[in-house]
CSV table of C-alpha atoms in Angstrom, one decimal:
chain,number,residue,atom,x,y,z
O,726,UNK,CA,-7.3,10.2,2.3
O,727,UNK,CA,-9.1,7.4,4.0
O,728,UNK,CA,-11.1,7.2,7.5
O,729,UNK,CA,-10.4,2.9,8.8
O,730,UNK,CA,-10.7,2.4,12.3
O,731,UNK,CA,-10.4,6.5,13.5
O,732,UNK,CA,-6.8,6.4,11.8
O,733,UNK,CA,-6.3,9.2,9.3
O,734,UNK,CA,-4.5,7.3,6.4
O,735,UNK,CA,-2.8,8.5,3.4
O,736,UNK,CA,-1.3,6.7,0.5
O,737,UNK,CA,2.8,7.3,0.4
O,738,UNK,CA,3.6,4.5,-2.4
O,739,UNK,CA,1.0,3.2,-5.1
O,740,UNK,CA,2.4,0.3,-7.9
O,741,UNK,CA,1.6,-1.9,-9.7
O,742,UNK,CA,5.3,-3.8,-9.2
O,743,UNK,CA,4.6,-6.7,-6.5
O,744,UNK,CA,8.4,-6.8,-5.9
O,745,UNK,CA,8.4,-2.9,-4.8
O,746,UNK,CA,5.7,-3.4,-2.2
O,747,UNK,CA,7.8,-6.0,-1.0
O,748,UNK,CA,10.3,-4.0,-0.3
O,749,UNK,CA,8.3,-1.1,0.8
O,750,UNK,CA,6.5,-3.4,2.9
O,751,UNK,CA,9.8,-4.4,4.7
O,752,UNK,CA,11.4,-1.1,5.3
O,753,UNK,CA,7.8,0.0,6.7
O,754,UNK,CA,8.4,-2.7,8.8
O,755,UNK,CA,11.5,-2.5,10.4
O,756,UNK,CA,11.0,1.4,11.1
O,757,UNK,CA,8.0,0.5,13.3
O,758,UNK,CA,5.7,1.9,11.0
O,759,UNK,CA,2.1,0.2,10.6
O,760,UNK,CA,0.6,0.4,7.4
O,761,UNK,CA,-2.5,-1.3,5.2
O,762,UNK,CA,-1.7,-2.7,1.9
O,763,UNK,CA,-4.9,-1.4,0.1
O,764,UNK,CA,-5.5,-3.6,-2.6
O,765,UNK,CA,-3.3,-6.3,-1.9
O,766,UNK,CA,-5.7,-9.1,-1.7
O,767,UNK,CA,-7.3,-8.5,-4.4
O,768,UNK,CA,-4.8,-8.9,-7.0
O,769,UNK,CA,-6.0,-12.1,-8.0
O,770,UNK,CA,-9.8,-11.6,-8.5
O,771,UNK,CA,-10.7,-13.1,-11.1
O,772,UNK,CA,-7.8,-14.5,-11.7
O,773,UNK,CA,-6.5,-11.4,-13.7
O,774,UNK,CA,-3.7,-11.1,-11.3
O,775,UNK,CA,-2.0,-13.5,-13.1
O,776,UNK,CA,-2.1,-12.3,-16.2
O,777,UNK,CA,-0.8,-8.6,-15.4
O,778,UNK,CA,1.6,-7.0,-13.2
O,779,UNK,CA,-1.6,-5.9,-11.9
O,780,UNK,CA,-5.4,-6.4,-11.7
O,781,UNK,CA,-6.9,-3.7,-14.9
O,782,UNK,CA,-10.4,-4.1,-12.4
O,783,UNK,CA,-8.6,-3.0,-9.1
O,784,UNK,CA,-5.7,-0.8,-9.9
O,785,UNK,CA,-2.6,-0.4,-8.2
O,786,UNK,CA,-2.0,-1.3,-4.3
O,787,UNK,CA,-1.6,1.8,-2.4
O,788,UNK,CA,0.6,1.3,0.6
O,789,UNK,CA,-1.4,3.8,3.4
O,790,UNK,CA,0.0,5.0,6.9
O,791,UNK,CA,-1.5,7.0,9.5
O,792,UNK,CA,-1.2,10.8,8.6
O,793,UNK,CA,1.4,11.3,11.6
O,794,UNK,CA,3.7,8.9,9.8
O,795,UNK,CA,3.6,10.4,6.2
O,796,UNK,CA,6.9,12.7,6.2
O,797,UNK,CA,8.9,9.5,7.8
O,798,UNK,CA,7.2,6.9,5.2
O,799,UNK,CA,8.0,9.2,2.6
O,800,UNK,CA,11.2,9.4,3.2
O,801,UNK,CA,11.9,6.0,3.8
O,802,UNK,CA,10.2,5.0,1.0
O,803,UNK,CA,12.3,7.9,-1.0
């Protein structure tokens, strides 16, 4: 678990598939749930992003919500 901005987050979906935090991404979305995309932008540092499903320096992105949306993200994400 993370402290960002006084927000008590907690990683419901870490992968290394881009096409599964696409979709997690949307369903967050349309439930009204915010969440932070840890990792994301840095796929592609070093350009090693483009070589693998995902950057060996970096590691997965872990999709994070607020700790009072954890039991709905996780089911949603189910």
């Amino acid at each position: 678990m993370s402290r960002h901005n006084d927000l008590d987050l907690v990683t419901v979906l870490a992968t290394n598939d881009l096409g599964l935090i696409d979709i997690a991404e949307s369903l967050l979305e349309g439930a009204s749930i915010p969440y932070l995309a840890k990792g994301q932008g840095v796929q592609d540092l070093f350009g090693l992003g483009r070589l693998t499903a995902v950057n060996p320096i970096t590691g997965p992105v872990e999709i994070q919500v607020n700790a009072a949306d954890e039991e709905s993200a996780r089911r949603l994400l189910a």
